[in-house]
Short mmCIF file of C-alpha atoms in Angstrom, two decimals:
data_model
loop_
_atom_site.label_atom_id
_atom_site.label_comp_id
_atom_site.label_asym_id
_atom_site.label_seq_id
_atom_site.Cartn_x
_atom_site.Cartn_y
_atom_site.Cartn_z
CA PRO A 29 16.73 -13.50 9.90
CA ILE A 30 18.26 -16.72 8.37
CA THR A 31 21.36 -16.39 6.43
CA ARG A 32 21.00 -18.45 3.19
CA ASN A 33 24.30 -17.67 1.60
CA CYS A 34 27.47 -16.10 2.91
CA SER A 35 31.09 -15.37 1.79
CA VAL A 36 34.11 -13.74 3.35
CA ASP A 37 37.29 -12.53 1.52
CA PHE A 38 40.53 -11.05 2.71
CA PRO A 39 41.89 -9.02 -0.17
CA ASP A 40 44.62 -7.53 1.88
CA SER A 41 45.87 -7.37 5.52
CA LEU A 42 43.76 -4.29 6.33
CA THR A 43 40.52 -5.23 4.76
CA VAL A 44 37.67 -7.77 5.02
CA THR A 45 34.86 -8.00 2.47
CA GLY A 46 31.69 -9.94 2.81
CA PHE A 47 28.38 -11.04 1.37
CA ASN A 48 25.16 -12.29 3.07
CA HIS A 49 21.92 -13.30 1.41
CA VAL A 50 19.28 -13.04 4.28
CA ASP A 51 15.67 -14.10 4.55
CA GLY A 52 13.54 -12.58 7.34
CA TRP A 53 10.76 -10.12 6.76
CA THR A 54 12.35 -9.47 3.32
CA SER A 55 14.81 -11.36 1.25
CA ARG A 56 17.93 -9.19 0.84
CA ASP A 57 21.54 -9.07 -0.16
CA ILE A 58 24.06 -7.39 2.07
CA TYR A 59 27.48 -6.54 0.87
CA SER A 60 30.01 -5.40 3.59
CA VAL A 61 33.54 -4.20 3.99
CA ILE A 62 35.68 -3.79 7.17
CA SER A 63 38.83 -1.61 7.25
CA PHE A 64 41.32 -1.90 10.04
CA ASP A 65 43.96 0.63 11.15
CA THR A 66 46.34 -2.36 12.04
CA PRO A 67 47.37 -5.06 9.60
CA VAL A 68 46.07 -8.45 10.33
CA GLU A 69 49.01 -10.91 10.86
CA SER A 70 47.06 -14.21 10.51
CA VAL A 71 43.53 -15.61 9.84
CA GLU A 72 42.22 -18.84 11.24
CA GLU A 73 38.88 -20.32 10.15
CA VAL A 74 36.97 -21.86 12.94
CA SER A 75 33.67 -23.32 14.07
CA LEU A 76 33.01 -21.99 17.39
CA ASP A 77 29.23 -22.27 17.29
CA PRO A 78 27.61 -24.77 14.89
CA VAL A 79 24.28 -22.92 15.22
CA TYR A 80 25.58 -20.32 12.79
CA THR A 81 25.95 -21.18 9.15
CA THR A 82 28.09 -18.19 8.34
CA PRO A 83 31.90 -18.56 8.07
CA GLN A 84 33.74 -17.85 11.42
CA HIS A 85 37.37 -16.51 11.62
CA ILE A 86 39.76 -15.52 14.35
CA LEU A 87 41.87 -12.57 13.26
CA ASP A 88 45.41 -12.11 14.96
CA PHE A 89 46.63 -8.52 15.08
CA GLY A 90 49.75 -9.44 17.01
CA ALA A 91 50.73 -8.40 20.60
CA GLY A 92 52.02 -4.89 19.78
CA LYS A 93 48.76 -2.76 19.93
CA LYS A 94 46.09 -2.86 22.58
CA VAL A 95 43.44 -0.81 20.69
CA ILE A 96 42.34 -1.75 17.16
CA GLU A 97 40.25 0.62 15.34
CA PHE A 98 38.00 -0.42 12.42
CA LYS A 99 35.24 1.05 10.12
CA VAL A 100 32.40 -0.91 8.70
CA ALA A 101 30.23 -0.19 5.56
CA VAL A 102 27.40 -1.92 3.87
CA SER A 103 25.64 -1.85 0.53
CA SER A 104 22.69 -3.43 -1.01
CA VAL A 105 24.13 -3.26 -4.44
CA ASP A 106 27.66 -4.69 -4.49
CA ARG A 107 31.08 -4.58 -2.96
CA GLU A 108 32.14 -1.44 -4.72
CA GLY A 109 29.13 0.24 -3.25
CA ALA A 110 30.17 -0.65 0.22
CA LEU A 111 33.83 0.43 -0.50
CA GLY A 112 32.44 3.79 -1.92
CA ASN A 113 30.47 4.24 1.32
CA LEU A 114 33.49 3.63 3.40
CA ALA A 115 35.53 6.14 1.41
CA THR A 116 33.07 8.82 2.71
CA LEU A 117 34.68 8.39 6.11
CA PRO A 118 38.45 9.12 5.58
CA GLY A 119 41.07 8.97 8.23
CA TRP A 120 40.92 7.50 11.81
CA ASP A 121 39.82 10.57 13.86
CA PHE A 122 37.04 8.86 15.99
CA GLY A 123 36.60 12.04 18.13
CA LYS A 124 35.96 14.02 14.93
CA VAL A 125 33.39 11.63 13.67
CA ARG A 126 31.70 11.51 17.07
CA LYS A 127 31.61 15.28 17.25
CA GLU A 128 30.06 15.61 13.78
CA ALA A 129 27.45 12.97 14.63
CA ARG A 130 26.65 14.89 17.86
CA ALA A 131 26.27 18.20 15.79
CA ALA A 132 24.05 16.51 13.41
CA TRP A 133 21.70 15.11 15.95
CA ASN A 134 21.63 18.49 17.87
CA GLY A 135 20.64 20.00 14.60
CA VAL A 136 17.56 17.57 14.47
CA LEU A 137 16.71 17.85 18.19
CA GLY A 138 17.19 21.64 18.22
CA THR A 139 14.29 22.11 15.83
CA ILE A 140 12.49 22.23 19.21
CA GLU A 141 13.61 24.52 21.80
CA ALA A 142 11.68 23.68 24.91
CA GLU A 143 11.36 24.62 28.54
CA GLY A 144 10.11 22.50 31.37
CA THR A 145 11.30 20.34 34.28
CA PRO A 146 14.37 18.17 33.82
CA ASP A 147 12.29 15.11 33.54
CA GLU A 148 9.95 16.65 30.91
CA MET A 149 12.89 17.70 28.90
CA THR A 150 14.44 14.24 29.08
CA ILE A 151 11.22 12.66 28.07
CA LEU A 152 10.60 15.09 25.22
CA TYR A 153 13.98 14.95 23.64
CA THR A 154 14.27 11.31 24.09
CA ALA A 155 11.05 11.01 22.26
CA MET A 156 12.14 13.32 19.43
CA TYR A 157 15.41 11.21 19.23
CA HIS A 158 13.35 8.00 19.01
CA ALA A 159 11.20 9.42 16.20
CA CYS A 160 14.12 10.29 14.13
CA ILE A 161 16.29 7.30 14.23
CA GLN A 162 14.63 6.00 11.19
CA PRO A 163 13.72 5.88 8.23
CA MET A 164 17.31 5.14 7.18
CA LEU A 165 19.19 6.40 4.06
CA PHE A 166 19.51 3.31 2.12
CA SER A 167 21.19 4.39 -1.18
CA ASP A 168 25.02 4.38 -1.60
CA ALA A 169 27.20 7.28 -1.66
CA ASP A 170 26.96 7.33 -5.55
CA GLY A 171 23.13 7.33 -5.28
CA ARG A 172 22.60 3.60 -6.27
CA TYR A 173 20.24 1.35 -4.39
CA ARG A 174 18.65 -2.16 -4.90
CA GLY A 175 14.86 -1.68 -5.18
CA PRO A 176 11.89 -3.68 -4.32
CA ASP A 177 12.08 -5.31 -7.80
CA ASN A 178 15.71 -6.36 -6.89
CA ASN A 179 17.03 -4.35 -9.63
CA VAL A 180 19.68 -1.51 -9.13
CA HIS A 181 18.26 2.00 -9.43
CA GLU A 182 19.63 5.63 -8.82
CA ALA A 183 18.25 8.20 -6.45
CA PRO A 184 20.04 11.57 -6.81
CA ASN A 185 18.34 12.88 -3.65
CA GLY A 186 18.77 9.65 -1.55
CA TYR A 187 16.54 6.62 -1.05
CA TYR A 188 15.07 5.79 2.24
CA THR A 189 13.81 2.54 3.73
CA THR A 190 12.77 1.05 7.17
CA MET A 191 9.33 2.69 7.07
CA SER A 192 6.81 1.25 9.54
CA ILE A 193 4.13 3.32 7.65
CA TRP A 194 1.08 1.79 9.29
CA ASP A 195 2.40 3.33 12.58
CA THR A 196 4.32 6.37 11.65
CA PHE A 197 1.87 7.94 9.26
CA ARG A 198 -0.12 9.00 12.34
CA SER A 199 2.40 11.46 13.86
CA ALA A 200 5.98 10.45 13.30
CA ASN A 201 5.82 11.31 9.60
CA PRO A 202 3.93 14.59 10.40
CA ILE A 203 6.78 15.56 12.71
CA TYR A 204 9.33 15.14 9.78
CA SER A 205 7.11 17.17 7.33
CA LEU A 206 6.52 19.92 9.85
CA LEU A 207 10.03 20.31 11.32
CA LEU A 208 12.44 18.38 8.88
CA PRO A 209 11.18 18.81 5.40
CA GLN A 210 14.71 18.42 4.05
CA TYR A 211 14.32 14.72 5.04
CA ALA A 212 10.56 14.38 4.68
CA GLY A 213 10.71 15.30 1.00
CA PRO A 214 13.25 12.62 0.01
CA MET A 215 11.35 10.14 2.11
CA VAL A 216 8.11 10.78 0.14
CA GLU A 217 10.10 10.65 -3.07
CA SER A 218 11.41 7.27 -2.11
CA MET A 219 7.83 6.23 -1.71
CA LEU A 220 7.06 7.33 -5.35
CA GLN A 221 10.15 5.56 -6.57
CA HIS A 222 9.15 2.49 -4.80
CA CYS A 223 5.84 2.54 -6.75
CA GLU A 224 7.60 3.13 -9.97
CA ASN A 225 9.73 0.21 -9.43
CA PHE A 226 7.25 -2.12 -7.98
CA GLY A 227 3.90 -1.09 -9.13
CA ILE A 228 2.35 0.22 -5.83
CA LEU A 229 3.38 2.44 -3.01
CA PRO A 230 5.25 0.88 -0.06
CA ILE A 231 3.36 -0.85 2.72
CA TRP A 232 6.29 -1.53 5.14
CA PRO A 233 9.70 -1.31 3.25
CA LEU A 234 12.77 -2.90 4.89
CA TRP A 235 16.08 -2.85 3.10
CA GLY A 236 14.39 -1.48 0.17
CA LYS A 237 12.11 -4.50 -0.16
CA GLU A 238 8.41 -4.93 0.53
CA SER A 239 7.75 -6.83 3.78
CA TRP A 240 3.95 -6.82 3.42
CA CYS A 241 3.72 -6.16 7.08
CA MET A 242 0.40 -4.50 8.46
CA ILE A 243 -2.68 -3.35 6.43
CA ALA A 244 -3.99 -0.71 4.12
CA ASP A 245 -1.92 1.73 1.91
CA HIS A 246 -0.84 4.47 4.29
CA ALA A 247 1.81 5.81 2.14
CA VAL A 248 -1.15 7.49 0.32
CA PRO A 249 -1.70 10.22 3.02
CA LEU A 250 1.99 10.78 3.14
CA VAL A 251 2.17 11.40 -0.62
CA VAL A 252 -0.83 13.68 -0.31
CA ASP A 253 0.89 15.58 2.53
CA GLY A 254 4.19 15.90 0.59
CA TYR A 255 2.34 17.25 -2.46
CA ARG A 256 0.31 19.80 -0.44
CA LYS A 257 3.35 20.98 1.39
CA GLY A 258 5.24 21.52 -1.82
CA PHE A 259 8.04 19.04 -1.43
CA PRO A 260 10.35 19.08 -4.48
CA GLY A 261 9.53 16.46 -7.02
CA ILE A 262 6.15 15.67 -5.60
CA THR A 263 3.80 16.96 -8.55
CA LEU A 264 0.16 16.58 -8.41
CA GLU A 265 0.10 14.30 -11.62
CA ARG A 266 2.95 12.08 -10.26
CA ALA A 267 1.40 11.76 -6.78
CA TYR A 268 -1.97 10.89 -8.08
CA GLU A 269 -0.75 8.33 -10.52
CA ALA A 270 1.00 6.45 -7.66
CA ILE A 271 -1.90 6.74 -5.36
CA ARG A 272 -4.46 5.49 -7.98
CA LYS A 273 -2.22 2.51 -8.90
CA SER A 274 -2.02 1.60 -5.25
CA LEU A 275 -5.76 1.81 -4.56
CA THR A 276 -6.90 -0.06 -7.66
CA THR A 277 -4.24 -2.73 -8.05
CA PRO A 278 -5.05 -5.88 -5.99
CA HIS A 279 -2.14 -6.80 -3.87
CA ASP A 280 -1.10 -8.89 -0.82
CA GLU A 281 -2.98 -6.54 1.61
CA CYS A 282 -5.93 -5.52 -0.43
CA ASP A 283 -8.12 -7.30 -3.02
CA TRP A 284 -9.87 -4.23 -4.45
CA ASN A 285 -12.10 -6.53 -6.77
CA GLU A 286 -13.50 -8.11 -3.62
CA PHE A 287 -13.98 -4.72 -1.91
CA ASP A 288 -15.79 -3.09 -4.86
CA ALA A 289 -18.08 -6.07 -5.08
CA CYS A 290 -19.41 -5.60 -1.59
CA GLY A 291 -18.50 -1.94 -0.71
CA TYR A 292 -16.26 -3.29 2.12
CA PHE A 293 -13.88 -6.21 2.81
CA PRO A 294 -16.22 -8.99 3.92
CA ILE A 295 -15.56 -11.40 6.89
CA ASP A 296 -15.80 -14.40 4.45
CA GLY A 297 -13.29 -12.89 1.99
CA LYS A 298 -9.82 -13.69 1.21
CA GLU A 299 -8.33 -11.77 4.18
CA ASP A 300 -8.83 -11.73 7.83
CA GLU A 301 -9.20 -8.50 9.86
CA SER A 302 -11.88 -7.30 7.46
CA VAL A 303 -13.21 -4.46 9.64
CA SER A 304 -9.75 -2.93 10.12
CA ARG A 305 -8.97 -3.18 6.45
CA THR A 306 -12.18 -1.54 5.47
CA LEU A 307 -11.92 1.34 7.95
CA GLU A 308 -8.19 2.06 7.17
CA SER A 309 -8.57 1.83 3.54
CA SER A 310 -11.58 4.04 3.62
CA TYR A 311 -9.28 6.81 4.94
CA ASP A 312 -6.68 6.24 2.13
CA ALA A 313 -9.61 6.52 -0.37
CA TRP A 314 -10.56 9.91 1.12
CA CYS A 315 -6.96 11.06 0.55
CA ALA A 316 -7.24 9.90 -3.11
CA ALA A 317 -10.46 11.73 -3.56
CA LEU A 318 -8.76 14.95 -2.55
CA LEU A 319 -6.26 14.89 -5.43
CA ALA A 320 -8.78 13.45 -7.94
CA LYS A 321 -10.97 16.61 -7.19
CA GLU A 322 -8.09 18.85 -7.67
CA LEU A 323 -7.22 17.29 -10.99
CA GLY A 324 -10.81 17.53 -12.23
CA LYS A 325 -11.12 13.81 -12.45
CA GLU A 326 -14.80 13.66 -11.46
CA GLU A 327 -15.38 9.89 -12.10
CA ASP A 328 -12.34 9.08 -10.06
CA TYR A 329 -13.41 11.53 -7.34
CA GLN A 330 -16.87 9.91 -7.01
CA TYR A 331 -15.33 6.45 -6.95
CA PHE A 332 -12.91 7.23 -4.17
CA HIS A 333 -15.36 9.38 -2.28
CA LYS A 334 -17.86 6.44 -2.21
CA ARG A 335 -15.10 4.07 -1.09
CA SER A 336 -14.16 6.66 1.81
CA GLU A 337 -17.67 6.29 3.17
CA SER A 338 -17.45 2.36 3.26
CA TRP A 339 -16.93 2.56 7.10
CA LYS A 340 -20.66 3.43 7.28
CA LEU A 341 -21.50 -0.03 5.98
CA LEU A 342 -19.77 -1.61 8.93
CA PHE A 343 -21.34 0.65 11.63
CA ASP A 344 -23.81 -1.35 13.51
CA HIS A 345 -26.40 0.98 15.17
CA THR A 346 -27.50 -1.63 17.62
CA THR A 347 -24.08 -1.49 19.37
CA ASN A 348 -22.75 1.77 17.99
CA LEU A 349 -19.69 -0.13 17.07
CA ALA A 350 -17.79 -1.19 13.97
CA ARG A 351 -18.86 -4.86 13.19
CA GLY A 352 -17.94 -7.22 10.45
CA ARG A 353 -20.32 -8.40 7.67
CA ASP A 354 -20.20 -11.20 5.21
CA SER A 355 -20.36 -10.74 1.39
CA LYS A 356 -24.24 -11.13 1.67
CA GLY A 357 -24.47 -8.31 4.10
CA ASN A 358 -25.09 -10.42 7.28
CA TRP A 359 -23.58 -9.12 10.52
CA ARG A 360 -20.90 -11.05 12.27
CA THR A 361 -22.89 -13.35 14.78
CA PRO A 362 -22.14 -13.82 17.65
CA PHE A 363 -20.39 -10.46 18.18
CA ASP A 364 -17.94 -9.83 20.95
CA PRO A 365 -16.52 -6.29 20.52
CA THR A 366 -13.94 -6.92 23.29
CA PHE A 367 -12.37 -9.88 21.53
CA LEU A 368 -8.82 -9.03 20.25
CA SER A 369 -7.46 -10.37 17.09
CA ASN A 370 -4.26 -10.14 15.17
CA SER A 371 -2.10 -12.01 12.54
CA THR A 372 -2.08 -15.20 14.73
CA ILE A 373 -5.53 -14.95 16.23
CA GLU A 374 -8.16 -14.96 13.52
CA GLY A 375 -10.67 -12.19 13.73
CA ASP A 376 -12.09 -9.04 12.19
CA TYR A 377 -9.54 -6.55 13.57
CA THR A 378 -5.85 -5.77 13.34
CA GLU A 379 -4.20 -5.88 16.62
CA GLY A 380 -7.38 -4.69 18.24
CA ASN A 381 -11.18 -5.11 18.68
CA GLY A 382 -14.39 -3.40 17.88
CA TRP A 383 -14.21 -0.92 20.72
CA GLN A 384 -10.82 0.46 19.48
CA TYR A 385 -11.39 0.35 15.76
CA THR A 386 -14.79 2.04 15.88
CA TRP A 387 -13.03 5.44 16.19
CA HIS A 388 -10.77 4.97 13.21
CA VAL A 389 -12.60 7.42 10.96
CA LEU A 390 -9.97 9.96 10.57
CA GLN A 391 -11.44 11.67 7.51
CA ASP A 392 -14.91 12.07 9.08
CA PRO A 393 -15.22 12.31 12.87
CA GLU A 394 -18.25 14.54 12.45
CA GLY A 395 -19.89 11.87 10.30
CA LEU A 396 -19.13 9.17 13.09
CA MET A 397 -20.77 11.56 15.62
CA ALA A 398 -23.79 11.72 13.45
CA GLU A 399 -24.05 7.94 13.09
CA MET A 400 -23.83 7.57 16.85
CA GLY A 401 -26.78 10.00 17.37
CA GLY A 402 -24.98 13.33 18.01
CA LYS A 403 -22.26 14.67 20.18
CA GLU A 404 -23.67 13.79 23.47
CA LYS A 405 -23.96 10.21 22.72
CA PHE A 406 -20.62 10.12 20.98
CA VAL A 407 -18.90 11.55 23.98
CA ALA A 408 -20.60 9.14 26.34
CA LYS A 409 -19.58 6.25 24.12
CA LEU A 410 -16.11 7.51 23.96
CA ASP A 411 -15.91 7.95 27.63
CA SER A 412 -17.03 4.37 28.29
CA LEU A 413 -13.99 3.27 26.15
CA PHE A 414 -11.64 4.59 28.91
CA ASN A 415 -13.72 3.29 31.80
CA VAL A 416 -14.64 -0.34 30.83
CA ASP A 417 -12.25 -3.20 31.49
CA PRO A 418 -12.37 -6.38 29.41
CA GLU A 419 -13.92 -9.48 31.02
CA ASP A 420 -11.18 -11.81 29.57
CA ALA A 421 -8.15 -10.32 31.12
CA GLU A 422 -6.17 -13.34 30.27
CA HIS A 423 -6.74 -12.94 26.66
CA TRP A 424 -5.38 -9.36 26.88
CA LYS A 425 -2.23 -10.57 28.47
CA ARG A 426 -1.58 -13.08 25.76
CA MET A 427 -1.95 -10.24 23.21
CA ASP A 428 0.63 -8.22 25.17
CA LEU A 429 -1.29 -4.99 24.65
CA THR A 430 -0.09 -2.53 27.29
CA GLY A 431 -0.57 1.06 28.31
CA ARG A 432 -4.27 0.36 28.99
CA LEU A 433 -6.79 3.09 30.24
CA GLY A 434 -10.05 0.90 30.31
CA LEU A 435 -10.29 -0.53 26.68
CA TYR A 436 -8.07 2.23 25.39
CA VAL A 437 -4.54 0.78 24.57
CA HIS A 438 -1.89 3.57 24.21
CA GLY A 439 0.91 0.81 23.70
CA ASN A 440 -0.43 0.18 20.14
CA GLU A 441 -0.58 2.92 17.54
CA LEU A 442 -4.14 2.47 16.21
CA SER A 443 -5.62 4.35 19.20
CA HIS A 444 -3.31 7.33 19.26
CA HIS A 445 -5.78 9.77 17.78
CA ILE A 446 -8.67 8.84 20.07
CA PRO A 447 -8.07 11.29 22.80
CA TYR A 448 -8.37 14.17 20.52
CA LEU A 449 -11.81 13.16 19.22
CA PHE A 450 -13.15 14.66 22.56
CA THR A 451 -12.02 18.18 21.42
CA LEU A 452 -13.89 17.79 18.00
CA ALA A 453 -17.00 16.72 19.99
CA GLY A 454 -16.90 19.92 22.17
CA ARG A 455 -15.34 18.38 25.26
CA PRO A 456 -11.63 19.66 25.16
CA ASP A 457 -11.71 19.24 28.90
CA ARG A 458 -11.81 15.43 28.44
CA THR A 459 -8.97 15.58 25.84
CA ALA A 460 -6.84 17.50 28.50
CA GLU A 461 -7.53 14.89 31.01
CA VAL A 462 -6.81 11.87 29.06
CA VAL A 463 -3.66 13.48 27.51
CA ARG A 464 -2.36 14.54 31.01
CA THR A 465 -2.85 11.01 32.27
CA ILE A 466 -1.14 9.36 29.44
CA CYS A 467 1.83 11.73 29.47
CA LYS A 468 2.22 11.43 33.24
CA GLU A 469 1.57 7.74 33.77
CA LEU A 470 2.68 6.13 30.47
CA TYR A 471 5.80 8.00 29.66
CA GLY A 472 8.84 8.31 32.01
CA ILE A 473 12.74 8.64 32.16
CA GLY A 474 13.51 5.04 33.16
CA ALA A 475 13.84 1.86 31.32
CA ASP A 476 10.12 1.55 31.37
CA GLY A 477 9.67 4.98 29.95
CA LEU A 478 7.45 3.70 27.06
CA CYS A 479 4.29 1.74 27.84
CA GLY A 480 4.41 -0.32 24.69
CA GLN A 481 5.64 -0.63 21.17
CA ASP A 482 7.42 2.41 19.87
CA ASP A 483 7.44 1.01 16.19
CA CYS A 484 9.91 3.22 14.56
CA GLY A 485 9.10 6.23 16.82
CA GLN A 486 5.41 6.56 16.46
CA THR A 487 4.58 6.38 20.30
CA SER A 488 7.41 8.71 20.95
CA ALA A 489 6.13 11.08 18.29
CA TRP A 490 2.76 11.17 19.96
CA TYR A 491 4.31 12.57 23.08
CA VAL A 492 6.26 15.30 21.13
CA PHE A 493 2.89 16.62 19.62
CA SER A 494 0.84 16.13 22.83
CA ALA A 495 3.50 18.03 24.94
CA LEU A 496 3.25 20.88 22.51
CA GLY A 497 -0.54 21.01 22.67
CA PHE A 498 -1.81 19.88 19.31
CA TYR A 499 -2.17 16.73 17.15
CA PRO A 500 -2.40 15.72 13.37
CA LEU A 501 -5.61 13.66 13.79
CA ASN A 502 -5.95 13.59 9.94
CA PRO A 503 -2.41 13.84 8.62
CA ALA A 504 -3.35 14.50 5.09
CA SER A 505 -5.66 17.31 5.88
CA GLN A 506 -2.99 19.79 6.94
CA GLU A 507 -5.03 20.25 10.18
CA TYR A 508 -3.97 20.11 13.71
CA VAL A 509 -6.53 19.38 16.52
CA LEU A 510 -5.95 21.33 19.74
CA GLY A 511 -5.05 19.33 22.92
CA ALA A 512 -3.58 20.66 26.09
CA PRO A 513 0.22 21.49 26.28
CA GLN A 514 2.29 19.65 28.81
CA ILE A 515 5.21 22.18 29.01
CA PRO A 516 5.18 25.87 29.60
CA ARG A 517 6.93 27.02 26.36
CA ALA A 518 8.49 25.79 23.24
CA VAL A 519 9.81 27.41 19.98
CA LEU A 520 9.68 25.37 16.86
CA HIS A 521 12.41 26.30 14.48
CA MET A 522 10.70 25.62 11.14
CA PRO A 523 12.19 26.45 7.64
CA GLY A 524 9.50 29.17 7.06
CA GLY A 525 9.98 30.89 10.50
CA ASP A 526 9.70 30.17 14.26
CA LEU A 527 6.55 29.19 15.94
CA GLU A 528 6.49 30.09 19.69
CA ILE A 529 4.08 28.12 21.84
CA VAL A 530 3.28 29.42 25.32
CA ALA A 531 1.11 27.74 28.03
CA GLU A 532 0.22 30.57 30.55
CA ASN A 533 -0.51 29.48 34.00
CA LEU A 534 0.33 25.75 33.27
CA SER A 535 0.44 23.63 36.53
CA ASP A 536 -0.53 20.36 37.95
CA ALA A 537 -4.01 21.79 38.60
CA ASN A 538 -4.30 24.13 35.53
CA LEU A 539 -4.49 21.30 33.05
CA TYR A 540 -7.43 22.72 30.89
CA VAL A 541 -7.26 25.11 28.12
CA GLU A 542 -9.52 28.19 28.85
CA SER A 543 -8.58 29.73 25.46
CA ALA A 544 -6.03 29.49 22.61
CA ALA A 545 -4.94 32.15 20.19
CA LEU A 546 -2.70 32.04 17.13
CA ASN A 547 -1.18 35.43 16.29
CA GLY A 548 -3.70 37.06 18.47
CA LYS A 549 -6.74 35.48 16.84
CA PRO A 550 -8.89 32.86 18.74
CA VAL A 551 -8.49 29.26 17.75
CA ASP A 552 -11.41 26.92 18.21
CA LYS A 553 -10.69 23.14 18.03
CA LYS A 554 -8.21 23.23 15.22
CA PHE A 555 -5.83 25.16 12.91
CA THR A 556 -3.74 24.41 9.74
CA TRP A 557 -0.23 24.02 8.75
CA TYR A 558 -0.81 26.96 6.43
CA ASP A 559 -1.63 29.08 9.51
CA ILE A 560 1.84 28.34 10.98
CA LYS A 561 4.31 27.44 8.24
CA ASP A 562 5.77 30.95 8.36
CA GLY A 563 6.01 30.90 12.14
CA GLY A 564 4.04 32.93 14.61
CA ARG A 565 2.91 32.68 18.39
CA LEU A 566 0.42 30.21 19.68
CA VAL A 567 -0.76 31.13 23.23
CA PHE A 568 -2.68 28.65 25.47
CA ARG A 569 -4.26 30.11 28.62
CA MET A 570 -4.62 27.35 31.08
CA THR A 571 -7.14 26.97 33.92
CA SER A 572 -8.16 24.57 36.66
CA GLU A 573 -11.92 24.77 35.51
CA ARG A 574 -13.21 22.47 32.94
CA VAL A 575 -14.11 24.12 29.62
CA HIS A 576 -16.41 22.68 27.26
CA GLU A 577 -19.39 23.48 24.98
#
C-alpha cells in the first residue's frame, strides 16, 4: 500500500488522532485514534526514515513509568467514528479484555467438539481458527461504514469486508453458514448491501471497496445459500435482484455481452483466462437459474440454465479436457494443457491449467462424466491427474504452486473439490486415499503446516470438512459429498441441534468407508443440510478393504 495523504494531530496529552489515504488493492481512507494511560510530556517531529512519506514523531512520556498502555481504534468514516469505536473499550484492564477475547474465540472453536490425537486436534482447531479470522466487521459501533461507492451508509446488523470470495465460497463460507449462521447471515447481507451501493455483488471486497481481484461472481452461490438457509433479511426477491444485476451487468471481470455473443468467453476477447472465466461463470449461472425457477421467471431460468451449460462448449473430446476457443469457434492451437497461466503470464486459465480446470463443473459432475464417456473413463482421467508430473518443472516453480500430487495442486483453492469427484463417480475408495494423503502429508503442526496459500482460511477450511468426513462440493446445492473422516469422533454444536459424527474402527489401515448411516438410515454418496440442520448422528464404519461400485 502507498500512503498518498496523511496527517497527525495531538488534541490533548492523552490522545493522538490520524488520517491516512492509502492506495493498494483498494483506495481507502483510514481514520485512527490512539489513547494513552499516561500523559505525553513532549512531542518531537523527526525524519528517521526518508522512505516513509508519513509524519514521524517521538513521544516522550517521562521517566517515571516503565509500562505505557494504549488503545487504538480505526474507522473508515471519520474521526468521530474512530473515537466512538474506542469508547466501546472502557477502562484499562488488559487482563479482562484478553479474557473476553479468549472466551469469544472459544465460543467459535467450541462449535466443534472433537476427539483425536494431540497433533490432529492442533491441526483441526488451528484450521478452524484460520478459517474464522476473517471476514472482518467493518462498520463502526454506530453502524456507519464507508461503502464501495465511497459514500457513508448504515448497517444495523453490521457490515463485513475482507472477503476472498473466489477462494472462500468453496468451504470457508460453508463452515460459517453451517456452524456460525449468526455471522454468516450479516456477511451475506453485507454482500447485498454492496450490490445496492455499487450495482453488483462483491468480487473481492477490502476495506469496504471493490478490489476486482480474481474472476467470476462467486458471491452469487453465497447469496443463494443464505436465502435457502433462511438467513434474516435474505428474501427471495432481494437475493435474485442482486444476482441478476451481477450476472447481466458488464463489469471489470465479466463482459456479458461478449459472453452472450459466443456462448462463452473467447480467447480473442477482452479478457485473458477465458476458459476459467467461462467455467466459473457457468456455475454462478446455475445458481441464478435455481432462484429464477423458484420465482417462476421462465425466461430468466432458460437464459441462465443455458449459460450454466456453457462449459460444454469448451470441452474438447479429442483430449477430454477444457480448452479455449476463439470467437469463431476455433480451438486454441497449439494446445498445451499443462501450461500454467495467471495474471502475469498470459493464458486461458486462472492460476492453473487445462488439467486442473477441466473438473470445475461443480453444478454438473454427472454431465462431465457423460462428456468423458462414462464413469470408468472419468475415473481413469481423474486418476491420471494425480499421477502425471509436468514436463516443464521450472515453469511450475516460477508459478509457486505447491502441495502437488501429480498435476493436482492443493496449495491453490481451485482444485479443492476434485478429490470428492471420485465418490460421485462410484469410487469412494479413491476419495479416501487422496484425502488421507493430503491430510497426512500436506497439513502439519509446524511452521510449514500449510502447503500453500490459505487465502482467508479456505485451505484450512478444507481440512475441517475433510477431517469430519464430508465436503460441500457445490456450496449452493445444500448438499455434502461423503468423504472419509480423519478423526474418530466429533460433535457439531449447530443452532438447530447437535450432530454427532462417529468413525468406527478408524485407524491408519482402516481408511476406507465400508458404510455410512445418518440417524440409522444408509447414506450413499451425499446428504443435505436439511438432513442435519436439527442435529442427529452420522456413523461411518471404517475398513481396510477398498469399497466401490
